[in-house]
Amino acid sequence: MMETGNRDDVLALEDVRCHFPVRQGMLGEVRHLRAVDGVDLVLRPGQSLGLVGESGCGKSTLGRLACGLQRPTGGRVLFRGEPLPPAGAGSMAAGRIQMVFQDPFSSLDPRCPVGTSVEESLLAGKRPARKERRERVRDMFATVGLAGLERRYPHEFSGGQRQRIAVARALMTHPDLIVCDEPVSALDASVQAQILNLLRQVQEDFGPAYLFISHDLAVVGFMCPRILVMYLGRFVEEGPRERLLREPAHPYTRALLASVPSFEDLRDGKSPVRAPRQNIRGELPSPLDPPSGCRFHPRCPQATERCREEAPSWKELEPGWRVRCHLYA
């Protein structure tokens, strides 16, 4: 019998790996893209955990693993202590896990009123009567600030309004966990602030846990008390936002922090002012052929010979704050 995990944890990842076979060359040599390469995390009820990293680091793949939309090639993904069923077998834990994507328009049927698309989320598992479903849709549209607009079509809404619809659909089943994958990256800065404030209010009112994924450390810091930093399939730093945003330990985290707006601006719905971006030197290496040793060493201004030869282990800086970097060995 398969061992179960802690049922008090909404989500737990244990040494999770997700490698994709890729054929290359005229002979079709098979290599493996290491999108996620041995990660662990725990998310408890009502918590918000931020996952930050640049494009291509594997964070969206991790989000799909957390929802059961992608199966791991190694390790375990547990929801409430039980292994997640394969994609399609259980509809993301029967509605108890939901996802908010970067582009809500692509997930809305252009032929149907948006209220119909939101109502469909109630058809998995126990189906309320049609009258009750429609009443719940009306109530949820009011909750996200779109009262009376459920009969309109997707093209009649702005990007920010469509993201509000995506939030409404995610909330319909009263989920334990909502995975937010770059939910505001396609929006203007002032609209970003509105959606982020809505998501915070939703958590206060309904209590879901958030796994919040973004390339923007400022957005993640605004939403999440705890932050994980991901680079090329692995976590390199984890800790409370007060530490990561004021005195980041890993050189990669410091580079991400080079362009961060004021959180007060985000809270007040203003367009954030960003410092000039400081680019990390070099290109992100291919996950088909990750560097030996520390994966960040080809781009790190403080790299040593040890960094090139030996992968760093976790080093606890203080309770709840740890880093993978030889500078702290």
mmCIF file of C-alpha atoms in Angstrom:
data_model
loop_
_atom_site.group_PDB
_atom_site.id
_atom_site.type_symbol
_atom_site.label_atom_id
_atom_site.label_comp_id
_atom_site.label_asym_id
_atom_site.label_seq_id
_atom_site.Cartn_x
_atom_site.Cartn_y
_atom_site.Cartn_z
ATOM 1 C CA MET A 1 0.000 0.000 0.000
ATOM 2 C CA MET A 2 1.369 3.422 -0.962
ATOM 3 C CA GLU A 3 2.403 5.581 1.980
ATOM 4 C CA THR A 4 0.302 8.708 2.443
ATOM 5 C CA GLY A 5 1.534 12.136 3.510
ATOM 6 C CA ASN A 6 0.320 14.710 5.995
ATOM 7 C CA ARG A 7 -3.376 15.371 5.387
ATOM 8 C CA ASP A 8 -3.006 18.804 6.973
ATOM 9 C CA ASP A 9 -0.853 19.891 4.013
ATOM 10 C CA VAL A 10 -2.862 21.170 1.071
ATOM 11 C CA LEU A 11 0.045 20.455 -1.276
ATOM 12 C CA ALA A 12 3.345 18.640 -0.871
ATOM 13 C CA LEU A 13 6.016 17.942 -3.478
ATOM 14 C CA GLU A 14 8.634 15.344 -2.565
ATOM 15 C CA ASP A 15 11.773 15.182 -4.729
ATOM 16 C CA VAL A 16 9.629 15.873 -7.795
ATOM 17 C CA ARG A 17 11.171 15.636 -11.244
ATOM 18 C CA CYS A 18 9.653 16.236 -14.657
ATOM 19 C CA HIS A 19 11.872 15.397 -17.635
ATOM 20 C CA PHE A 20 10.634 15.571 -21.227
ATOM 21 C CA PRO A 21 12.211 13.394 -23.962
ATOM 22 C CA VAL A 22 13.396 15.454 -26.934
ATOM 23 C CA ARG A 23 14.665 14.018 -30.238
ATOM 24 C CA GLN A 24 17.578 15.852 -31.817
ATOM 25 C CA GLY A 25 19.711 15.543 -34.923
ATOM 26 C CA MET A 26 19.332 13.461 -38.066
ATOM 27 C CA LEU A 27 19.557 10.215 -36.103
ATOM 28 C CA GLY A 28 16.843 11.273 -33.693
ATOM 29 C CA GLU A 29 18.990 11.023 -30.573
ATOM 30 C CA VAL A 30 16.767 11.205 -27.487
ATOM 31 C CA ARG A 31 17.798 13.637 -24.781
ATOM 32 C CA HIS A 32 15.851 14.774 -21.747
ATOM 33 C CA LEU A 33 14.786 18.319 -20.973
ATOM 34 C CA ARG A 34 14.951 18.694 -17.195
ATOM 35 C CA ALA A 35 12.108 21.138 -16.632
ATOM 36 C CA VAL A 36 11.807 20.311 -12.922
ATOM 37 C CA ASP A 37 14.714 18.488 -11.352
ATOM 38 C CA GLY A 38 14.280 17.405 -7.742
ATOM 39 C CA VAL A 39 12.154 19.916 -5.822
ATOM 40 C CA ASP A 40 10.370 19.808 -2.475
ATOM 41 C CA LEU A 41 7.748 22.146 -1.081
ATOM 42 C CA VAL A 42 4.891 22.191 1.415
ATOM 43 C CA LEU A 43 1.838 24.449 1.299
ATOM 44 C CA ARG A 44 -0.588 24.567 4.212
ATOM 45 C CA PRO A 45 -4.251 25.661 4.311
ATOM 46 C CA GLY A 46 -4.805 29.350 3.670
ATOM 47 C CA GLN A 47 -1.136 30.067 2.976
ATOM 48 C CA SER A 48 0.318 31.889 -0.012
ATOM 49 C CA LEU A 49 3.595 30.584 -1.401
ATOM 50 C CA GLY A 50 5.335 32.503 -4.159
ATOM 51 C CA LEU A 51 7.419 30.878 -6.889
ATOM 52 C CA VAL A 52 9.627 33.248 -8.853
ATOM 53 C CA GLY A 53 12.141 32.830 -11.661
ATOM 54 C CA GLU A 54 12.801 33.956 -15.210
ATOM 55 C CA SER A 55 11.143 32.405 -18.261
ATOM 56 C CA GLY A 56 12.332 28.866 -18.920
ATOM 57 C CA CYS A 57 13.213 28.013 -15.316
ATOM 58 C CA GLY A 58 10.441 25.393 -14.997
ATOM 59 C CA LYS A 59 7.962 27.230 -12.810
ATOM 60 C CA SER A 60 4.946 26.798 -15.112
ATOM 61 C CA THR A 61 5.680 23.077 -15.409
ATOM 62 C CA LEU A 62 5.748 22.930 -11.620
ATOM 63 C CA GLY A 63 2.360 24.664 -11.538
ATOM 64 C CA ARG A 64 0.904 22.036 -13.867
ATOM 65 C CA LEU A 65 2.391 19.294 -11.685
ATOM 66 C CA ALA A 66 0.723 20.865 -8.645
ATOM 67 C CA CYS A 67 -2.654 20.709 -10.414
ATOM 68 C CA GLY A 68 -2.278 17.181 -11.723
ATOM 69 C CA LEU A 69 -2.244 18.461 -15.306
ATOM 70 C CA GLN A 70 1.250 17.041 -15.766
ATOM 71 C CA ARG A 71 2.553 13.773 -14.352
ATOM 72 C CA PRO A 72 5.992 13.737 -12.694
ATOM 73 C CA THR A 73 8.694 11.415 -13.960
ATOM 74 C CA GLY A 74 9.947 11.010 -10.403
ATOM 75 C CA GLY A 75 8.996 11.880 -6.842
ATOM 76 C CA ARG A 76 5.499 12.452 -5.474
ATOM 77 C CA VAL A 77 2.871 15.197 -5.684
ATOM 78 C CA LEU A 78 0.446 14.959 -2.761
ATOM 79 C CA PHE A 79 -2.848 16.779 -2.228
ATOM 80 C CA ARG A 80 -4.194 16.513 1.316
ATOM 81 C CA GLY A 81 -1.773 13.654 1.895
ATOM 82 C CA GLU A 82 -2.877 11.595 -1.124
ATOM 83 C CA PRO A 83 -1.134 11.250 -4.513
ATOM 84 C CA LEU A 84 -2.786 13.347 -7.202
ATOM 85 C CA PRO A 85 -4.563 11.258 -9.858
ATOM 86 C CA PRO A 86 -3.278 11.392 -13.455
ATOM 87 C CA ALA A 87 -4.376 14.299 -15.612
ATOM 88 C CA GLY A 88 -8.009 13.894 -16.605
ATOM 89 C CA ALA A 89 -8.739 11.314 -13.904
ATOM 90 C CA GLY A 90 -10.479 13.348 -11.252
ATOM 91 C CA SER A 91 -10.644 16.800 -12.816
ATOM 92 C CA MET A 92 -7.976 18.416 -10.655
ATOM 93 C CA ALA A 93 -9.059 16.683 -7.433
ATOM 94 C CA ALA A 94 -12.780 17.133 -8.239
ATOM 95 C CA GLY A 95 -12.670 20.915 -8.195
ATOM 96 C CA ARG A 96 -10.658 21.252 -4.987
ATOM 97 C CA ILE A 97 -7.700 22.521 -7.026
ATOM 98 C CA GLN A 98 -8.165 25.323 -9.541
ATOM 99 C CA MET A 99 -5.833 27.268 -11.800
ATOM 100 C CA VAL A 100 -5.780 30.870 -13.013
ATOM 101 C CA PHE A 101 -3.755 31.224 -16.215
ATOM 102 C CA GLN A 102 -1.886 34.126 -17.776
ATOM 103 C CA ASP A 103 -4.263 34.392 -20.746
ATOM 104 C CA PRO A 104 -7.897 34.021 -19.644
ATOM 105 C CA PHE A 105 -9.221 34.697 -23.160
ATOM 106 C CA SER A 106 -7.845 31.404 -24.474
ATOM 107 C CA SER A 107 -9.748 29.491 -21.782
ATOM 108 C CA LEU A 108 -13.104 31.162 -22.521
ATOM 109 C CA ASP A 109 -15.357 29.864 -25.297
ATOM 110 C CA PRO A 110 -15.941 32.838 -27.659
ATOM 111 C CA ARG A 111 -19.300 31.318 -28.701
ATOM 112 C CA CYS A 112 -20.729 31.274 -25.173
ATOM 113 C CA PRO A 113 -21.651 33.951 -22.643
ATOM 114 C CA VAL A 114 -18.989 34.125 -19.954
ATOM 115 C CA GLY A 115 -21.527 33.097 -17.319
ATOM 116 C CA THR A 116 -21.968 29.774 -19.105
ATOM 117 C CA SER A 117 -18.211 29.156 -19.057
ATOM 118 C CA VAL A 118 -18.076 29.922 -15.334
ATOM 119 C CA GLU A 119 -21.098 27.711 -14.648
ATOM 120 C CA GLU A 120 -19.390 24.725 -16.310
ATOM 121 C CA SER A 121 -16.956 24.472 -13.404
ATOM 122 C CA LEU A 122 -19.891 23.263 -11.266
ATOM 123 C CA LEU A 123 -20.592 20.290 -13.545
ATOM 124 C CA ALA A 124 -17.722 18.188 -12.168
ATOM 125 C CA GLY A 125 -18.692 15.999 -9.218
ATOM 126 C CA LYS A 126 -21.974 16.834 -7.492
ATOM 127 C CA ARG A 127 -24.112 18.923 -9.824
ATOM 128 C CA PRO A 128 -26.329 21.552 -8.219
ATOM 129 C CA ALA A 129 -29.696 22.217 -9.829
ATOM 130 C CA ARG A 130 -29.611 24.592 -12.772
ATOM 131 C CA LYS A 131 -31.348 27.392 -10.856
ATOM 132 C CA GLU A 132 -28.843 27.131 -8.019
ATOM 133 C CA ARG A 133 -25.932 27.123 -10.468
ATOM 134 C CA ARG A 134 -27.114 30.325 -12.102
ATOM 135 C CA GLU A 135 -27.678 32.010 -8.750
ATOM 136 C CA ARG A 136 -24.154 31.114 -7.698
ATOM 137 C CA VAL A 137 -22.768 32.485 -10.965
ATOM 138 C CA ARG A 138 -24.598 35.789 -10.424
ATOM 139 C CA ASP A 139 -23.317 36.021 -6.863
ATOM 140 C CA MET A 140 -19.753 35.276 -7.921
ATOM 141 C CA PHE A 141 -19.798 37.885 -10.681
ATOM 142 C CA ALA A 142 -20.867 40.411 -8.067
ATOM 143 C CA THR A 143 -18.037 39.253 -5.796
ATOM 144 C CA VAL A 144 -15.389 39.971 -8.459
ATOM 145 C CA GLY A 145 -16.888 43.336 -9.412
ATOM 146 C CA LEU A 146 -18.754 42.319 -12.581
ATOM 147 C CA ALA A 147 -22.331 42.287 -11.318
ATOM 148 C CA GLY A 148 -24.915 41.724 -14.049
ATOM 149 C CA LEU A 149 -22.381 41.055 -16.822
ATOM 150 C CA GLU A 150 -22.545 37.261 -16.927
ATOM 151 C CA ARG A 151 -24.535 37.222 -20.210
ATOM 152 C CA ARG A 152 -21.888 39.069 -22.192
ATOM 153 C CA TYR A 153 -19.331 37.396 -24.454
ATOM 154 C CA PRO A 154 -15.544 37.260 -23.918
ATOM 155 C CA HIS A 155 -14.718 39.807 -26.630
ATOM 156 C CA GLU A 156 -16.814 42.420 -24.832
ATOM 157 C CA PHE A 157 -14.445 42.542 -21.851
ATOM 158 C CA SER A 158 -11.047 44.110 -21.249
ATOM 159 C CA GLY A 159 -8.044 42.007 -20.233
ATOM 160 C CA GLY A 160 -8.465 42.902 -16.578
ATOM 161 C CA GLN A 161 -12.163 42.048 -16.659
ATOM 162 C CA ARG A 162 -11.449 38.684 -18.294
ATOM 163 C CA GLN A 163 -8.990 37.905 -15.512
ATOM 164 C CA ARG A 164 -11.730 38.715 -12.984
ATOM 165 C CA ILE A 165 -13.897 36.172 -14.804
ATOM 166 C CA ALA A 166 -11.085 33.619 -14.493
ATOM 167 C CA VAL A 167 -10.944 34.282 -10.740
ATOM 168 C CA ALA A 168 -14.730 33.870 -10.509
ATOM 169 C CA ARG A 169 -14.562 30.517 -12.283
ATOM 170 C CA ALA A 170 -11.757 29.318 -10.003
ATOM 171 C CA LEU A 171 -13.799 30.195 -6.910
ATOM 172 C CA MET A 172 -17.018 28.471 -7.958
ATOM 173 C CA THR A 173 -16.049 25.114 -6.431
ATOM 174 C CA HIS A 174 -14.663 26.647 -3.202
ATOM 175 C CA PRO A 175 -11.220 25.113 -3.823
ATOM 176 C CA ASP A 176 -8.592 24.371 -1.202
ATOM 177 C CA LEU A 177 -5.824 25.433 -3.601
ATOM 178 C CA ILE A 178 -5.595 27.926 -6.452
ATOM 179 C CA VAL A 179 -2.493 27.860 -8.639
ATOM 180 C CA CYS A 180 -1.979 31.294 -10.194
ATOM 181 C CA ASP A 181 0.402 31.086 -13.164
ATOM 182 C CA GLU A 182 1.506 34.598 -14.213
ATOM 183 C CA PRO A 183 -2.045 35.917 -13.640
ATOM 184 C CA VAL A 184 -1.168 39.603 -14.141
ATOM 185 C CA SER A 185 1.880 39.598 -16.425
ATOM 186 C CA ALA A 186 -0.185 40.420 -19.536
ATOM 187 C CA LEU A 187 -1.950 43.381 -17.881
ATOM 188 C CA ASP A 188 -1.097 47.060 -17.571
ATOM 189 C CA ALA A 189 0.507 48.029 -14.271
ATOM 190 C CA SER A 190 -2.551 49.814 -12.874
ATOM 191 C CA VAL A 191 -4.802 46.861 -13.789
ATOM 192 C CA GLN A 192 -2.265 44.490 -12.227
ATOM 193 C CA ALA A 193 -2.761 46.235 -8.901
ATOM 194 C CA GLN A 194 -6.550 45.832 -9.132
ATOM 195 C CA ILE A 195 -6.325 42.085 -9.817
ATOM 196 C CA LEU A 196 -3.737 41.528 -7.081
ATOM 197 C CA ASN A 197 -5.905 43.342 -4.561
ATOM 198 C CA LEU A 198 -8.883 41.252 -5.699
ATOM 199 C CA LEU A 199 -6.902 38.040 -5.169
ATOM 200 C CA ARG A 200 -5.925 39.140 -1.679
ATOM 201 C CA GLN A 201 -9.533 39.968 -0.840
ATOM 202 C CA VAL A 202 -10.644 36.599 -2.227
ATOM 203 C CA GLN A 203 -8.222 34.840 0.094
ATOM 204 C CA GLU A 204 -9.512 36.778 3.096
ATOM 205 C CA ASP A 205 -13.127 35.963 2.221
ATOM 206 C CA PHE A 206 -12.836 32.359 0.980
ATOM 207 C CA GLY A 207 -9.557 31.088 2.455
ATOM 208 C CA PRO A 208 -7.902 29.177 -0.423
ATOM 209 C CA ALA A 209 -4.180 28.496 -0.404
ATOM 210 C CA TYR A 210 -2.266 30.090 -3.283
ATOM 211 C CA LEU A 211 0.710 28.819 -5.215
ATOM 212 C CA PHE A 212 1.543 32.087 -6.940
ATOM 213 C CA ILE A 213 3.890 31.857 -9.934
ATOM 214 C CA SER A 214 5.539 34.874 -11.556
ATOM 215 C CA HIS A 215 8.766 36.131 -13.098
ATOM 216 C CA ASP A 216 8.251 39.375 -11.142
ATOM 217 C CA LEU A 217 9.632 39.326 -7.610
ATOM 218 C CA ALA A 218 7.695 42.493 -6.749
ATOM 219 C CA VAL A 219 4.347 40.898 -7.572
ATOM 220 C CA VAL A 220 5.202 37.717 -5.682
ATOM 221 C CA GLY A 221 6.398 39.743 -2.700
ATOM 222 C CA PHE A 222 3.142 41.690 -2.632
ATOM 223 C CA MET A 223 1.068 38.507 -2.577
ATOM 224 C CA CYS A 224 3.095 35.973 -0.594
ATOM 225 C CA PRO A 225 4.705 35.943 2.870
ATOM 226 C CA ARG A 226 7.020 33.122 1.739
ATOM 227 C CA ILE A 227 8.954 32.935 -1.518
ATOM 228 C CA LEU A 228 10.780 30.203 -3.437
ATOM 229 C CA VAL A 229 13.315 31.221 -6.083
ATOM 230 C CA MET A 230 13.725 28.786 -8.991
ATOM 231 C CA TYR A 231 16.549 28.576 -11.498
ATOM 232 C CA LEU A 232 16.878 26.000 -14.270
ATOM 233 C CA GLY A 233 14.610 23.396 -12.677
ATOM 234 C CA ARG A 234 15.821 23.726 -9.088
ATOM 235 C CA PHE A 235 15.113 25.901 -6.065
ATOM 236 C CA VAL A 236 18.059 28.105 -5.062
ATOM 237 C CA GLU A 237 16.585 30.115 -2.183
ATOM 238 C CA GLU A 238 13.567 29.922 0.101
ATOM 239 C CA GLY A 239 12.534 32.251 2.863
ATOM 240 C CA PRO A 240 10.231 34.947 4.214
ATOM 241 C CA ARG A 241 9.731 37.871 1.859
ATOM 242 C CA GLU A 242 11.164 40.310 4.426
ATOM 243 C CA ARG A 243 14.516 38.542 4.093
ATOM 244 C CA LEU A 244 14.488 37.883 0.364
ATOM 245 C CA LEU A 245 13.423 41.415 -0.524
ATOM 246 C CA ARG A 246 15.747 43.241 1.869
ATOM 247 C CA GLU A 247 18.860 41.069 2.023
ATOM 248 C CA PRO A 248 18.676 38.280 -0.597
ATOM 249 C CA ALA A 249 21.357 35.651 -0.118
ATOM 250 C CA HIS A 250 21.694 33.970 -3.511
ATOM 251 C CA PRO A 251 23.360 35.982 -6.314
ATOM 252 C CA TYR A 252 20.477 35.051 -8.616
ATOM 253 C CA THR A 253 17.892 36.397 -6.174
ATOM 254 C CA ARG A 254 19.874 39.631 -5.948
ATOM 255 C CA ALA A 255 19.769 39.947 -9.731
ATOM 256 C CA LEU A 256 16.003 39.412 -9.794
ATOM 257 C CA LEU A 257 15.626 42.100 -7.142
ATOM 258 C CA ALA A 258 17.396 44.690 -9.286
ATOM 259 C CA SER A 259 14.092 45.899 -10.733
ATOM 260 C CA VAL A 260 11.369 45.968 -8.094
ATOM 261 C CA PRO A 261 8.561 48.555 -7.759
ATOM 262 C CA SER A 262 7.140 49.872 -4.520
ATOM 263 C CA PHE A 263 4.683 47.464 -2.883
ATOM 264 C CA GLU A 264 2.809 50.484 -1.541
ATOM 265 C CA ASP A 265 2.184 51.571 -5.140
ATOM 266 C CA LEU A 266 0.741 48.141 -5.930
ATOM 267 C CA ARG A 267 -1.457 48.236 -2.838
ATOM 268 C CA ASP A 268 -2.779 51.704 -3.696
ATOM 269 C CA GLY A 269 -3.518 50.794 -7.313
ATOM 270 C CA LYS A 270 -0.845 53.081 -8.769
ATOM 271 C CA SER A 271 1.472 52.341 -11.658
ATOM 272 C CA PRO A 272 4.692 51.133 -10.002
ATOM 273 C CA VAL A 273 7.954 52.935 -10.714
ATOM 274 C CA ARG A 274 10.781 50.543 -11.569
ATOM 275 C CA ALA A 275 14.493 51.085 -11.425
ATOM 276 C CA PRO A 276 16.508 50.580 -14.640
ATOM 277 C CA ARG A 277 16.772 46.856 -15.234
ATOM 278 C CA GLN A 278 20.128 45.229 -14.528
ATOM 279 C CA ASN A 279 20.466 42.288 -16.877
ATOM 280 C CA ILE A 280 21.991 39.037 -15.668
ATOM 281 C CA ARG A 281 25.039 38.339 -17.796
ATOM 282 C CA GLY A 282 24.802 35.627 -20.421
ATOM 283 C CA GLU A 283 21.844 33.560 -21.541
ATOM 284 C CA LEU A 284 19.864 31.035 -19.536
ATOM 285 C CA PRO A 285 21.525 27.647 -20.254
ATOM 286 C CA SER A 286 19.451 24.954 -21.914
ATOM 287 C CA PRO A 287 17.677 22.544 -19.554
ATOM 288 C CA LEU A 288 18.713 19.873 -22.085
ATOM 289 C CA ASP A 289 22.302 20.367 -20.973
ATOM 290 C CA PRO A 290 22.392 22.114 -17.585
ATOM 291 C CA PRO A 291 25.804 23.232 -16.291
ATOM 292 C CA SER A 292 27.721 21.041 -13.879
ATOM 293 C CA GLY A 293 28.035 22.082 -10.255
ATOM 294 C CA CYS A 294 25.919 25.101 -9.390
ATOM 295 C CA ARG A 295 23.666 25.710 -12.378
ATOM 296 C CA PHE A 296 23.992 29.473 -11.987
ATOM 297 C CA HIS A 297 27.804 29.533 -12.046
ATOM 298 C CA PRO A 298 28.239 30.506 -15.763
ATOM 299 C CA ARG A 299 26.325 33.737 -15.062
ATOM 300 C CA CYS A 300 27.408 34.413 -11.480
ATOM 301 C CA PRO A 301 29.911 37.240 -10.841
ATOM 302 C CA GLN A 302 31.066 35.490 -7.647
ATOM 303 C CA ALA A 303 31.557 31.973 -9.045
ATOM 304 C CA THR A 304 34.581 29.961 -7.930
ATOM 305 C CA GLU A 305 36.101 26.687 -9.100
ATOM 306 C CA ARG A 306 34.066 24.859 -6.477
ATOM 307 C CA CYS A 307 30.874 26.297 -7.987
ATOM 308 C CA ARG A 308 31.818 24.778 -11.351
ATOM 309 C CA GLU A 309 32.514 21.336 -9.939
ATOM 310 C CA GLU A 310 30.148 20.757 -7.009
ATOM 311 C CA ALA A 311 26.390 21.277 -6.733
ATOM 312 C CA PRO A 312 25.620 23.185 -3.517
ATOM 313 C CA SER A 313 23.385 21.717 -0.822
ATOM 314 C CA TRP A 314 20.842 23.634 1.206
ATOM 315 C CA LYS A 315 22.381 25.872 3.870
ATOM 316 C CA GLU A 316 20.039 27.159 6.582
ATOM 317 C CA LEU A 317 20.800 30.803 7.328
ATOM 318 C CA GLU A 318 18.182 31.005 10.059
ATOM 319 C CA PRO A 319 14.949 29.112 10.798
ATOM 320 C CA GLY A 320 12.778 29.276 7.675
ATOM 321 C CA TRP A 321 15.453 30.841 5.453
ATOM 322 C CA ARG A 322 17.798 28.683 3.381
ATOM 323 C CA VAL A 323 19.958 28.995 0.284
ATOM 324 C CA ARG A 324 21.841 26.758 -2.149
ATOM 325 C CA CYS A 325 25.139 28.599 -2.570
ATOM 326 C CA HIS A 326 28.775 27.810 -1.766
ATOM 327 C CA LEU A 327 29.275 31.383 -0.533
ATOM 328 C CA TYR A 328 27.541 30.315 2.678
ATOM 329 C CA ALA A 329 29.217 26.937 3.145
#
